[in-house]
Structures are given as C-alpha cells and as structure tokens.
Amino acid sequence: MSSCFLIWPIPLKNLLKMHMKPIIKINEITKKFKNLTAVDNLTININEGENTAILGPNGAGKTTLVEMIEGIQSPNSGEISILNMNWKNNEKELRKIIGLSLQETRFIDKITVYETMLLFASFYGLKKEKAEEMVILSGLNDKKDSLTMNLSGGQKQKLSLGIALINDPKIIILDEPTTGLDPHARREIWYTLKEQKKKNATLLLTTHYMEEAEFLCQRIIIMYQGKIIADGKINDLLKYHGARELIEFSFYGKKEPQFLFDLPDVKDVNIDFEESKIRLYVNNISKILPIVLTAANKAKFKILDLQCRKMNLDDLFLSLTGKSLNE
Amino acid sequence: MNNSFINLLKIHFLEYKREPAVLFWTIIFPVALSLVLGVSFSKKDQVFQRAAIIIDLDKDNFFLSKIKNNINENNTLIYQSAKGQNSYGFHMKFDFVNREEAFKLIKKGLVSIILEPYNNNIRIFFDKNNSQAELAFFQLKSFLAEKVNVSYEIVSEEITVKGGRYIDFLLPGLICLGIMNSALWGIGWSFIELRIKKLLRRMVAAPMKKSEFLASHFISRVIMAAVEMLILCLFGYFYFNITISGSLYALIAVFICGNLAFSGIAVLVGSRAQNSRIGNGLINAVSIPMLILSGIFFSYINLPEAIHPVIKALPLTQLADSLRLVFNEGANFLDVWFSCVYLSFIGFMTSYFGLKIFKWY
C-alpha cells in the first residue's frame, strides 16, 4: 500500500480565537504498557462547553487517553488538570463533576433498569426522583422493570449513557458510546446527547464513526499510534489538507500506475493493492477527471467502478496514515 | 431517602431472591447434606472403627496385656472371624488415654466406644442410639468372646448424651463450610466477576464509597451465613435433637470471627484476578485443601500426625474445632478466645494485604 504519512497537528489558534477557556489541560502525558507506548508525549486542551471527538483506529491510544482523563489510569509522565484540579488531590470533587461511560460495561444481571439507575443515583447522593427522570430521559421507561440481562445492546448503551448523565455533569466523557449498535439505536443515543448538551456541558467522546463525530462535535482530534495527527474543526481539517474531493476507482494488476503521480493538481495518491483501489485527492473533480481519464487511456490503464465524491474524515485519515479509521 | 449503602446491601438480597439456585446451594443443600450423611452414617457399616481404652498407669491390667497381644504397632486390631457363611472382619484402632481424655474423644467424635478395665472385668461405654457405636460394640463383643474371654458391663447413660454422634460432629462442620464458601464465593468471586464485567471500575468512578461496597458484601454474607446456620441448627434440633451445649455468646463470637477470617481471605483472593479461570483456580486452591484437611466431614485425627500442626493452623480447622467445642463440649467464651483472636487476626491481615494490592480499576 502506498500512502503519504505525516504527523500533522493543526494549530489551535482558530479555537483560541473563540474565547473559550480550557476545562481540561493535558500536558506532555505519556503512557506505556511494557514495550508499547499507548500515548506518546501528548499535549492538548479541551475547552469549556466544547464538543470534542477523538477519532482513531483500534490501538490508536484513544481509550488510554480518556481513561487517564477519567482518573482510571495514571500516566507514566506528564500532567492532567481538570478545572485546575488533579486526580491525586481532588478525586472526590472531580468524580462529582464528571459523567462517564466506559467502552464496555456490563451491569448486575438480576437487577432492573430502575434499580441500577437508583444505585448510581445514590452514589451521587441524588434522590429517587432523579433516577426516575433519567430512566425516562434515556428512553428506557418501558424497560424500567426489566432485568439488565434482558436488555439489547442498544438498551444497555442507553442505560450506560443515562448513568453517565445522572449527575448533570460539567464534563461528559464517553468511550465509544455507540460501537456495535445499529444505525437507529446509534441515532437515538445521539439525540439523547444533543438534548443533554443544552445544559452546556463539555463533551469528549471517542469513536470510530466519522458521522458520529460530525453530528455531535465541533472539534475533531485524530489519533494514531499514541500521537495526535490532526486537531481542529472538521472543515478546517479538510481545508488544511489541501484537498476537498476524491476520485476513487478500482483496477486490475499489481503494477503501480506511475502516470498518476505525474498528473497536475492531484494533491495525493493512495493505492491499495489489497483491495485494488486507487484514491486521488483533488480540489476540483470536474477539472481533473477528464485529465485522469485521458492519461489512463494513453497509458492503456483500465479504470473500473469510478466514483467521485467530497472528502470525509475517513478519507482524511486514510490520506494521513494509509489506514482506515475502522481498522 | 436513597442511601447508597442500603442500595448496595439491597442488591445482594435481590440477587438471592431472583436467583433461586443460590438459595438452594446456600441453604437447602447443606441441610440435605446433613440429612443424608447424618442418617446414612448412623446405619452404614464402617470397616474402620476407633475405640478408647482407659488406662490407669498405677495398675497393671490383664485386659490391657491381652489387647496389646492382638494389636499391631499402630494400635490397630485387625479382626477376621472364623470362615463361614457369616464371616466378617473389621479394623479397630485403640487410643490408650486417661478417663477424662477418653470422654473428650467420644464427644469430639474421634472414638465411638470406650473400654474401661476394672478388677477382672471391663466397662464398655457407648451410645446405644448411635448405630455406628452399636456396630463397634457388636464387633468388639465377638472379638472379646473369641480372644479375651472377659466379662463386661455396658454403661450407656454417661454416653447417651448429645455430642457423641456423627451428626453432632458433622453439623458444626457444615456450618463452617457454609461460612467459608459463602465468603470465598460470595465476596471473592463477586469481586472478580464485577472486575471482569468492568462494573467495579464503573462503580468506583461513579463515585461509590469503597468502604460501603466492602461493608455491604461482608454484612450480606454474614446475614446469609447466619440464616444458613439458623436453619441447620433448627433442622438439627428437630430431626437429630442437637442442642448447643455451650455458651451462645461464644457461638456468636466464633461465628463472627470465622466470617471475619474468611471475608479477609476472600478479599485477598478476589483482589486482583481479572478472568474467571484464574478466579476459579484461586478460590479452589484455597478452599479445597481446607475442605479435605480441616475435618469437616471426617476427623483429621487419622491423617499423619506430622501434619497436624499445619492442619490446626488452617482457619477452617480453627473455626470447626472451636464451633464443635461450643456445640458438643459446652465451651464458653474463655475456651474459644484464642481461636477467635487467631481467626480475627487472619481476617485483618488478609484483608489488609488484599486491599493493598486490590485492583479497583
């Protein structure tokens, strides 16, 4: 597979212009597991009221990063400060202002939805009414008396989200909240989160799904191999990359079509020999496409399944790393 | 009111209520076990018997010398009747002890019959209601008639007291087994399961108070073990006429300290395991040796004497021995205080180290 790969964080000056103050400050944190560096000397700020999505393939370090922010794991080096507090000295206070949903949580099988919500409400010193309210807000009112073992995957995620939001947190941290759910269940979770956002909480989520990031978040952080390779608003990320559109086609053979690299105005070329696919990153499809077709014809190169479309985050990630977000 | 501790406690009992199998294994099964073993060991022949012979060091007794001529170096009589249609054999091991010790042994269930030589006769003490003891008597009777030719007098009154039967030995053991299993599986395994489900880290991140979480597990298990003990005692009383001959306060103290010991061990066992295979293995590694060695079903007296100090140091042995003292030998708190301190010490030390290395996240 041929790809261009560059470590490419986008300056945060645009974000700072928005007069947001950082609520989470992450300064040069590193986390290692034996020989693997899961998070590598990473520095970012998350601003108050901002919705931020951390995207990346499996093993990028997303979960390790959010678990360090949640105080579940400790970094080997570096500092994390939340509202000028840290986990070492202010765990009790921080737990009260953070709502979180872990990547994978199962519940006590023989306990009902309402009893589970009631239990978590009591951890925050909240009344029964709050548990009832959250059962309704999570869309689980008709499953209130069902045992958690009988819930579907989507219902369990809703319960997990309801628990994350039960204390009206200032900071909501969700680790892959919709992974494995069907599109309908995923959208239900998104709308619940949109409702909650009206309370002006800060949302930080990790996801594999670019649609989820696009729907819920203004700011996108792309992680790969423990580092941030892109950070900014989605349109800015695509703009900074220098290409906005994509020409994609299949081909026969194992030989690299050299003529594609000589074409004018093609920003980047990605060749996937495993899937026999070529992607050309361009700015103006209508101008470039006839040139590509003519050059292919001249080189006696057969183009199959031609598609032209706007670039999305997955394409951006692919162009940066040579890998798909879903890998 | 929405109290987190009450909710945590309530959840344990809701789980029992909604999982009838738990109730079966924790309450009905031990009762069934005591019924089956208690009844069957009152009826079944046993090849191996144990008897105590009271010796008076000041007197040389003809009976003793005749007995000693017929036993091997292990003080065991191996008897085989004359061959014929009703031929049978048995092994009987003799303990040569003083009078006081002999009656202690029979109450502990370590021997089923006592022989006391006097003048040219012997007195035979055994419980006529105890089928095992009665069998031992008949076996001994045929041996005496054939090999010793001595007249004897049967004394049943002193022995026909509670405490000398197999069920008297078994029932306290089953209570101890319940305490151990309740703690190891109910607390240790529960921690491991919550960790596997990643629910433990979710609850701690909620923020759940760790002390309330630990206390809810301990209290729910103590309550369940108390219910189990109560049901076993009631069953024992109505079916086998078992009563607690010692102090009730001593019984409660031993029970609480036993729970403390095994709860601490459970915290240590459940402190780090992150998958079911390791968890299962750890619990079995702790419980099975004690189950075999501590004399729950059968006395450890037959095991090699060299390992007796190790066996006696096991918390299940301490618990079972002291509970049997209270049930069968009329012990009061002063008789069991050492076991209580020992069990509490084990409980505190294991929970201290368990919590030191505990993996909450």
XYZ file of C-alpha atoms in Angstrom:
688
model
C 0.000 0.000 0.000
C 1.344 3.351 -0.925
C 0.424 6.292 1.217
C 1.642 9.564 2.441
C 2.108 9.703 6.180
C 2.843 12.791 8.147
C 2.415 13.845 11.752
C 0.359 16.921 11.262
C -1.291 18.695 14.174
C -3.290 21.712 13.155
C -2.628 24.913 15.123
C -5.259 25.672 17.716
C -5.244 29.391 17.041
C -8.728 29.247 15.491
C -10.103 27.627 18.582
C -8.402 30.032 20.906
C -9.988 32.869 18.953
C -13.349 31.636 20.168
C -12.538 32.915 23.680
C -13.059 29.509 25.236
C -11.236 28.698 28.416
C -9.635 25.267 28.819
C -11.503 22.978 31.219
C -9.127 20.026 30.722
C -5.406 20.660 30.335
C -3.267 17.759 29.231
C 0.430 18.450 29.330
C 3.012 16.108 27.822
C 1.462 12.879 29.034
C 2.914 9.517 28.156
C 1.552 6.078 28.984
C 3.490 2.918 28.285
C 2.490 -0.738 28.601
C 5.687 -2.799 28.615
C 7.168 -2.124 25.153
C 4.105 -0.354 23.772
C 3.717 3.410 24.030
C -0.057 3.841 24.063
C 0.005 7.626 24.493
C 3.145 9.411 23.409
C 4.038 12.792 24.930
C 0.666 14.307 24.169
C -0.422 17.873 24.914
C -3.948 19.194 24.323
C -6.519 21.423 25.957
C -10.247 20.748 25.940
C -12.272 23.927 26.189
C -15.320 24.552 28.316
C -18.608 23.842 26.566
C -16.816 22.396 23.560
C -17.771 19.069 21.964
C -14.679 17.123 21.031
C -14.403 13.799 19.267
C -11.266 11.707 19.390
C -11.077 9.521 16.327
C -8.651 6.802 15.525
C -8.418 3.121 14.654
C -8.164 0.383 17.280
C -4.937 0.686 19.234
C -4.513 4.397 18.492
C -4.498 5.218 22.218
C -7.973 6.804 22.441
C -9.221 4.710 25.362
C -5.942 5.029 27.259
C -6.101 8.799 26.837
C -9.704 9.152 28.045
C -9.148 6.708 30.911
C -6.254 8.871 32.075
C -8.519 11.933 31.867
C -11.163 9.944 33.830
C -8.612 9.089 36.516
C -8.932 5.364 35.842
C -5.340 5.051 34.625
C -2.330 7.112 35.606
C 0.153 8.470 33.086
C 3.822 7.462 33.360
C 4.743 11.096 32.914
C 3.021 14.421 32.321
C 0.091 16.136 33.990
C -3.652 16.278 33.616
C -5.543 19.126 35.178
C -9.329 19.411 35.187
C -10.748 22.772 36.306
C -7.341 23.334 37.915
C -7.730 20.140 39.977
C -5.924 16.826 39.624
C -6.737 13.201 40.398
C -4.120 12.868 43.098
C -5.502 15.589 45.324
C -9.086 16.157 44.203
C -10.519 12.762 43.256
C -13.722 13.241 45.260
C -14.534 16.632 43.722
C -13.658 15.503 40.208
C -15.841 12.387 40.404
C -18.835 14.601 41.163
C -18.441 16.808 38.091
C -17.577 14.116 35.554
C -20.059 11.769 33.935
C -18.550 8.904 32.043
C -19.384 5.878 30.032
C -16.702 3.237 29.642
C -16.012 1.392 26.440
C -17.518 -1.800 27.765
C -19.664 -2.034 30.892
C -21.964 -4.850 31.838
C -24.421 -4.492 34.668
C -25.576 -6.718 37.512
C -27.693 -9.258 35.645
C -30.510 -9.702 38.130
C -31.092 -6.032 38.842
C -33.673 -3.984 36.933
C -33.012 -0.847 34.917
C -34.627 1.311 37.592
C -32.728 -0.364 40.443
C -29.447 0.126 38.563
C -30.231 3.796 37.989
C -31.272 4.146 41.633
C -27.992 2.616 42.798
C -25.893 5.010 40.744
C -28.064 7.952 41.783
C -27.369 7.079 45.394
C -23.597 7.144 44.764
C -24.013 10.838 43.950
C -26.396 11.389 46.861
C -29.293 12.009 44.464
C -32.938 11.327 45.213
C -35.140 8.613 43.727
C -36.897 11.163 41.534
C -33.648 11.798 39.684
C -33.296 8.078 38.917
C -36.858 8.028 37.571
C -36.162 11.134 35.471
C -33.042 9.576 33.960
C -34.854 6.343 33.097
C -37.292 8.451 31.067
C -34.574 10.661 29.543
C -32.623 7.571 28.480
C -35.681 6.286 26.625
C -35.928 3.229 28.843
C -39.215 3.919 30.594
C -40.898 0.885 29.033
C -37.943 -1.241 30.171
C -37.867 0.232 33.671
C -38.633 -3.075 35.385
C -36.646 -5.292 33.032
C -33.575 -7.052 34.339
C -30.411 -5.651 32.762
C -29.540 -9.140 31.468
C -32.602 -8.955 29.226
C -31.700 -5.635 27.577
C -30.485 -5.396 23.980
C -27.086 -3.905 23.183
C -28.643 -0.553 22.360
C -30.694 -0.505 25.555
C -27.603 -1.300 27.604
C -25.771 1.594 25.958
C -28.727 3.858 26.724
C -28.586 2.773 30.351
C -24.856 3.383 30.399
C -25.425 6.854 28.954
C -28.228 7.561 31.433
C -25.854 6.703 34.284
C -23.170 8.942 32.763
C -25.599 11.863 32.717
C -27.352 11.244 36.043
C -25.319 13.800 37.999
C -25.775 16.564 35.379
C -22.026 16.529 34.847
C -19.990 19.519 33.745
C -17.803 17.182 31.734
C -19.161 14.171 29.864
C -16.602 11.611 28.717
C -17.892 8.776 26.555
C -15.692 5.999 25.240
C -17.175 4.628 22.032
C -20.769 5.100 23.172
C -22.352 3.595 20.064
C -19.902 0.911 18.947
C -21.710 -2.184 17.795
C -25.138 -0.546 17.647
C -27.418 -0.468 14.625
C -27.899 2.930 12.917
C -31.290 3.508 14.559
C -30.013 2.854 18.094
C -26.958 4.983 17.344
C -29.133 7.945 16.318
C -31.249 7.579 19.470
C -28.090 7.902 21.565
C -27.017 10.947 19.551
C -30.339 12.710 20.138
C -30.195 11.980 23.868
C -26.729 13.547 23.900
C -27.898 16.551 21.873
C -30.623 17.110 24.485
C -28.104 16.933 27.288
C -25.823 19.374 25.510
C -28.424 22.075 26.021
C -27.164 22.154 29.612
C -23.836 23.416 28.238
C -21.692 20.532 29.427
C -18.329 19.808 27.851
C -18.427 16.622 25.793
C -15.432 14.468 24.990
C -16.036 11.235 23.125
C -14.029 8.626 21.334
C -15.448 6.968 18.285
C -14.716 5.004 15.145
C -17.601 6.647 13.345
C -16.929 9.885 11.496
C -20.697 10.538 11.167
C -20.920 10.450 14.955
C -18.055 12.875 15.293
C -19.526 15.137 12.629
C -23.014 15.031 14.153
C -22.059 15.648 17.762
C -18.778 17.530 17.811
C -17.294 20.763 16.548
C -13.738 19.729 17.203
C -12.072 16.608 15.886
C -8.862 15.121 17.219
C -7.412 12.293 15.170
C -5.062 9.936 16.992
C -2.717 7.387 15.541
C -0.056 5.334 17.322
C -0.422 7.349 20.530
C 0.007 10.725 18.876
C -2.337 13.416 17.613
C -2.026 13.684 13.859
C -4.824 16.194 13.283
C -6.794 18.534 15.522
C -9.360 21.153 14.619
C -12.801 21.823 13.172
C -13.840 19.342 10.536
C -13.964 21.858 7.679
C -10.617 23.297 8.719
C -9.069 19.844 8.800
C -10.220 19.086 5.291
C -9.198 22.567 4.105
C -5.743 22.387 5.660
C -5.177 19.066 3.993
C -5.347 20.903 0.684
C -7.834 18.588 -0.975
C -11.591 18.550 -0.690
C -12.680 15.964 -3.217
C -11.879 12.429 -4.092
C -11.706 10.359 -7.253
C -11.833 6.668 -6.402
C -11.628 3.670 -8.752
C -10.666 0.007 -8.922
C -8.007 -1.513 -11.184
C -6.522 -4.811 -12.264
C -2.941 -5.872 -11.738
C -0.152 -5.397 -9.249
C 1.931 -2.786 -11.072
C 1.937 0.783 -9.723
C 0.429 3.128 -12.366
C 3.253 5.674 -12.451
C 1.395 8.130 -14.694
C -0.959 9.067 -11.811
C 1.893 10.662 -9.884
C 2.707 12.920 -12.853
C -0.793 14.396 -13.136
C -1.138 18.111 -12.362
C -3.343 19.326 -9.440
C -3.566 15.895 -7.780
C -2.765 16.565 -4.113
C -2.187 12.989 -3.071
C -2.419 9.453 -4.451
C -3.351 6.452 -2.328
C -3.009 2.981 -3.857
C -4.445 -0.011 -2.030
C -3.162 -3.181 -3.719
C -5.074 -5.449 -1.325
C -8.426 -4.028 -2.412
C -7.159 -2.999 -5.871
C -8.329 0.559 -5.263
C -6.829 3.935 -6.074
C -7.835 7.229 -4.473
C -6.848 10.598 -5.904
C -7.211 13.591 -3.586
C -8.069 16.703 -5.627
C -9.651 20.137 -5.326
C -11.766 20.232 -8.417
C -13.160 16.981 -9.753
C -14.725 18.473 -12.892
C -11.377 19.887 -13.953
C -9.165 16.917 -13.038
C -11.356 13.974 -14.032
C -11.047 14.409 -17.856
C -7.259 14.696 -17.466
C -7.169 11.472 -15.396
C -9.305 9.578 -17.947
C -7.216 10.783 -20.884
C -3.960 9.867 -19.147
C -5.319 6.417 -18.246
C -6.385 5.821 -21.817
C -2.998 6.858 -23.095
C -1.241 4.568 -20.598
C -3.676 1.725 -21.556
C -4.747 1.562 -17.912
C -8.281 0.218 -17.338
C -10.366 2.152 -14.771
C -13.254 0.292 -13.100
C -16.040 1.356 -10.670
C -15.255 5.048 -10.881
C -16.644 7.192 -8.030
C -16.297 10.902 -7.366
C -17.309 12.498 -4.059
C -16.451 15.006 -1.366
C -13.784 14.004 1.146
C -14.792 12.904 4.606
C -12.840 12.267 7.807
C -12.168 8.650 6.921
C -10.623 9.770 3.650
C -8.578 12.330 5.532
C -7.379 9.685 7.960
C -6.583 7.336 5.118
C -4.594 10.017 3.339
C -2.657 10.778 6.535
C -1.916 7.235 7.679
C -2.677 4.889 4.829
C -5.169 3.110 7.119
C -8.921 3.290 7.572
C -10.480 4.584 10.794
C -12.426 1.356 11.107
C -9.374 -0.904 11.073
C -34.195 8.529 51.071
C -31.818 6.988 48.553
C -28.933 5.688 50.636
C -26.061 4.134 48.707
C -25.119 1.626 51.418
C -28.724 0.410 51.768
C -28.936 0.138 47.974
C -25.708 -1.875 47.782
C -26.959 -4.192 50.532
C -30.401 -4.478 48.942
C -28.878 -5.539 45.651
C -27.249 -8.588 47.245
C -30.584 -9.781 48.580
C -32.411 -9.004 45.332
C -29.876 -11.208 43.594
C -30.610 -14.045 46.049
C -34.321 -13.571 45.571
C -34.085 -13.597 41.806
C -31.623 -16.460 41.632
C -33.345 -19.369 43.414
C -30.358 -21.621 42.690
C -28.297 -19.505 45.114
C -30.813 -20.181 47.876
C -30.723 -23.885 47.068
C -26.950 -24.151 47.206
C -26.509 -21.971 50.268
C -29.404 -23.149 52.424
C -31.178 -26.256 51.209
C -28.085 -28.127 50.035
C -26.261 -28.099 53.413
C -29.449 -29.252 55.149
C -29.869 -32.039 52.602
C -26.223 -32.967 53.023
C -26.510 -33.138 56.796
C -29.640 -35.283 56.444
C -28.055 -37.711 54.023
C -24.726 -38.015 55.841
C -26.248 -37.894 59.318
C -28.717 -40.670 58.561
C -26.505 -42.820 56.385
C -23.574 -42.832 58.789
C -25.917 -43.934 61.524
C -26.852 -47.005 59.528
C -23.905 -47.926 57.407
C -21.250 -50.393 58.463
C -17.827 -48.952 58.816
C -14.748 -51.007 58.254
C -12.602 -48.729 60.382
C -13.582 -48.082 63.985
C -11.866 -46.223 66.781
C -12.132 -47.007 70.446
C -10.570 -45.516 73.557
C -9.182 -47.716 76.321
C -8.897 -46.071 79.706
C -5.565 -46.820 81.283
C -4.584 -46.475 84.887
C -0.809 -46.087 84.962
C -0.647 -47.338 88.549
C -2.185 -50.667 87.799
C -1.101 -53.490 85.564
C -4.179 -54.898 83.983
C -4.584 -58.321 82.428
C -7.048 -56.940 79.880
C -4.545 -54.440 78.564
C -1.916 -57.087 78.057
C -4.403 -59.291 76.167
C -5.438 -56.403 73.954
C -1.839 -55.460 73.283
C -1.134 -59.028 72.164
C -3.742 -58.688 69.447
C -2.958 -55.262 68.015
C -0.253 -54.182 65.636
C 2.319 -51.404 66.027
C -0.314 -48.825 65.036
C -2.514 -49.908 67.933
C -4.916 -51.365 65.376
C -6.815 -54.584 65.836
C -7.355 -56.405 62.562
C -10.014 -58.991 63.227
C -11.365 -61.669 60.959
C -13.981 -64.059 62.289
C -13.863 -67.817 61.580
C -14.591 -68.538 57.933
C -18.129 -69.457 57.218
C -21.354 -68.102 55.843
C -21.460 -65.159 58.255
C -17.747 -64.449 58.233
C -16.813 -60.802 58.581
C -13.892 -58.609 59.585
C -13.139 -55.178 60.920
C -10.287 -52.877 61.829
C -10.372 -51.049 65.128
C -7.771 -48.590 66.291
C -7.311 -48.079 70.030
C -6.339 -44.892 71.827
C -4.875 -45.561 75.283
C -5.832 -42.500 77.308
C -6.962 -41.442 80.772
C -10.608 -41.317 81.732
C -11.113 -37.598 81.129
C -9.446 -37.708 77.730
C -11.500 -40.748 76.706
C -14.777 -38.909 77.244
C -13.469 -35.876 75.380
C -12.558 -38.084 72.424
C -16.004 -39.612 72.252
C -17.624 -36.163 72.341
C -15.386 -34.953 69.564
C -16.432 -37.945 67.517
C -12.882 -39.235 67.431
C -13.845 -42.571 69.015
C -17.222 -44.254 69.147
C -16.730 -46.541 72.100
C -14.776 -46.547 75.413
C -13.425 -49.551 77.274
C -12.544 -49.210 80.951
C -10.840 -52.157 82.644
C -11.653 -52.651 86.342
C -10.750 -55.619 88.508
C -11.117 -58.575 86.158
C -13.915 -57.075 84.116
C -14.390 -54.195 81.740
C -16.964 -51.482 81.456
C -17.992 -50.588 77.905
C -19.303 -47.114 77.318
C -21.179 -46.367 74.130
C -24.300 -44.649 72.908
C -26.949 -47.274 72.203
C -28.740 -44.781 69.968
C -25.664 -44.357 67.874
C -25.739 -47.112 65.259
C -22.067 -46.667 64.492
C -21.180 -47.094 68.160
C -23.524 -50.045 68.437
C -21.861 -51.688 65.472
C -18.459 -51.102 67.088
C -19.797 -52.755 70.247
C -21.008 -55.854 68.399
C -17.728 -56.134 66.540
C -15.828 -55.818 69.781
C -18.139 -58.275 71.519
C -17.345 -61.073 69.063
C -13.640 -60.336 69.383
C -13.796 -60.370 73.202
C -15.723 -63.647 73.221
C -13.241 -65.343 70.934
C -9.910 -63.932 72.057
C -10.097 -62.331 75.510
C -12.803 -64.124 77.464
C -13.668 -61.338 79.827
C -16.983 -60.361 81.332
C -18.214 -56.891 80.663
C -20.762 -54.396 81.837
C -22.423 -51.987 79.426
C -22.765 -48.398 80.561
C -24.824 -46.357 78.213
C -26.113 -43.488 80.370
C -22.895 -41.493 80.529
C -22.501 -41.655 76.815
C -26.062 -41.292 75.620
C -25.624 -37.602 75.561
C -25.620 -35.341 72.621
C -22.192 -34.731 71.265
C -21.074 -38.247 70.644
C -22.838 -38.927 67.361
C -21.602 -38.405 63.832
C -24.264 -35.776 63.169
C -23.014 -33.847 66.230
C -19.612 -33.842 64.599
C -20.944 -33.109 61.108
C -23.361 -30.252 61.735
C -20.870 -27.690 63.105
C -18.565 -28.682 60.256
C -21.268 -27.922 57.723
C -21.856 -24.524 59.325
C -18.136 -23.784 58.949
C -18.158 -24.995 55.369
C -21.081 -22.628 54.725
C -19.161 -19.714 56.223
C -16.084 -20.460 54.104
C -17.987 -20.959 50.861
C -20.250 -18.002 51.470
C -17.254 -15.698 51.891
C -14.978 -17.098 49.185
C -17.646 -17.299 46.511
C -19.964 -14.555 47.717
C -17.250 -11.973 48.285
C -14.095 -13.150 46.465
C -15.841 -14.376 43.357
C -18.223 -11.408 43.354
C -15.232 -9.016 43.237
C -13.705 -10.968 40.372
C -16.991 -11.052 38.471
C -17.546 -7.310 38.912
C -13.998 -6.712 37.710
C -14.476 -8.954 34.663
C -17.663 -7.071 33.809
C -15.778 -3.780 34.267
C -18.612 -2.813 36.563
C -16.292 -2.426 39.529
C -14.339 0.385 37.875
C -17.605 1.936 36.693
C -18.990 1.921 40.244
C -15.807 3.350 41.740
C -15.773 6.023 39.055
C -19.398 6.860 39.904
C -18.232 7.638 42.782
C -19.105 4.726 45.030
C -17.620 4.661 48.529
C -15.260 1.689 48.658
C -15.906 1.194 52.364
C -19.661 0.910 51.762
C -19.069 -1.523 48.930
C -16.876 -3.770 51.103
C -19.189 -3.492 54.114
C -22.267 -4.387 52.045
C -20.564 -7.563 50.853
C -19.458 -8.516 54.362
C -22.788 -7.809 56.027
C -24.878 -9.535 53.371
C -22.681 -12.625 53.657
C -22.815 -12.629 57.456
C -26.597 -12.398 57.283
C -26.794 -15.227 54.744
C -24.389 -17.394 56.757
C -26.410 -16.665 59.918
C -29.633 -17.701 58.192
C -27.924 -20.846 56.942
C -26.629 -21.619 60.439
C -30.023 -20.987 61.985
C -31.759 -23.289 59.522
C -29.143 -26.004 60.051
C -29.487 -25.664 63.832
C -33.282 -25.831 63.690
C -33.108 -28.824 61.395
C -30.534 -30.461 63.668
C -32.682 -29.779 66.724
C -35.938 -31.105 65.308
C -34.538 -34.055 63.351
C -31.477 -35.119 65.359
C -32.203 -33.474 68.713
C -28.974 -31.471 68.569
C -28.697 -28.616 71.041
C -25.954 -26.105 71.673
C -24.415 -27.241 74.920
C -22.054 -24.272 75.319
C -22.421 -20.526 75.569
C -24.478 -18.744 72.918
C -22.153 -15.741 73.186
C -19.198 -17.995 72.451
C -21.059 -19.362 69.434
C -21.763 -15.844 68.143
C -18.150 -14.793 68.728
C -16.779 -17.815 66.862
C -19.282 -17.270 64.058
C -18.385 -13.568 63.636
C -14.646 -14.240 63.839
C -14.957 -17.074 61.321
C -16.757 -14.729 58.958
C -14.050 -12.107 59.513
C -11.310 -14.610 58.708
C -12.895 -15.894 55.529
C -14.046 -12.432 54.389
C -10.434 -11.271 54.686
C -9.228 -14.297 52.754
C -11.925 -13.613 50.152
C -10.734 -10.002 49.765
C -7.191 -11.271 49.192
C -8.329 -13.973 46.770
C -10.516 -11.523 44.837
C -8.090 -8.618 44.937
C -6.507 -8.866 41.506
C -7.853 -11.736 39.386
C -9.221 -10.469 36.109
C -10.596 -13.577 34.482
C -12.792 -16.434 35.598
C -10.204 -19.178 35.152
C -7.716 -17.519 37.489
C -10.513 -16.614 39.906
C -11.875 -20.156 39.984
C -8.413 -21.586 40.400
C -7.531 -19.275 43.268
C -10.731 -19.991 45.168
C -10.340 -23.739 44.686
C -6.664 -23.563 45.660
C -7.697 -22.001 48.968
C -10.864 -23.933 49.734
C -10.178 -27.499 48.581
C -7.127 -28.175 50.805
C -9.063 -26.877 53.815
C -12.116 -28.878 52.836
C -10.008 -32.044 52.763
C -7.720 -31.394 55.722
C -9.792 -29.450 58.239
C -12.052 -32.283 59.277
C -15.392 -31.053 58.005
C -16.818 -34.455 57.134
C -14.323 -36.728 58.867
C -11.873 -36.068 61.637
C -8.321 -35.182 60.669
C -7.097 -37.418 63.508
C -6.426 -40.239 61.007
C -4.108 -38.056 58.945
C -0.349 -38.287 59.660
C 0.480 -36.654 62.973
C 3.370 -34.759 61.400
C 0.959 -32.500 59.533
C -1.411 -31.922 62.462
C 0.213 -28.575 63.404
C -0.301 -27.366 59.838
C -3.882 -28.603 59.824
C -4.588 -26.905 63.142
C -3.242 -23.628 61.790
C -5.780 -23.626 58.969
C -8.597 -21.161 59.632
C -11.268 -23.722 58.760
C -9.820 -26.147 61.319
C -9.742 -23.451 63.992
C -13.300 -22.487 63.185
C -14.634 -26.052 63.056
C -12.818 -27.184 66.216
C -13.991 -24.202 68.246
C -17.558 -24.440 66.940
C -17.618 -28.154 67.888
C -16.330 -27.242 71.335
C -19.278 -24.882 71.781
C -21.845 -27.254 70.287
C -20.710 -30.513 71.849
C -18.461 -29.824 74.811
C -20.249 -26.950 76.489
C -17.461 -24.452 75.838
C -17.815 -20.842 76.865
C -16.033 -17.769 75.536
C -12.890 -18.416 77.593
C -12.483 -21.793 75.904
C -12.572 -20.334 72.408
C -10.972 -16.924 72.857
C -7.694 -17.978 71.262
C -9.447 -19.248 68.140
C -11.441 -16.008 67.972
C -8.289 -13.888 68.174
C -6.495 -16.125 65.684
C -9.364 -16.019 63.184
C -9.758 -12.242 63.556
C -6.016 -11.788 63.065
C -6.126 -13.827 59.863
C -9.122 -11.798 58.715
C -7.475 -8.428 59.353
C -4.115 -9.371 57.894
C -5.508 -10.908 54.714
C -7.919 -8.031 54.137
C -5.118 -5.524 54.812
C -2.853 -7.116 52.199
C -5.794 -7.764 49.891
C -6.805 -4.111 49.912
C -3.185 -3.015 49.490
C -2.984 -4.818 46.158
C -6.670 -4.518 45.255
C -7.330 -3.699 41.612
C -10.328 -1.387 41.642
C -9.970 -0.253 38.028
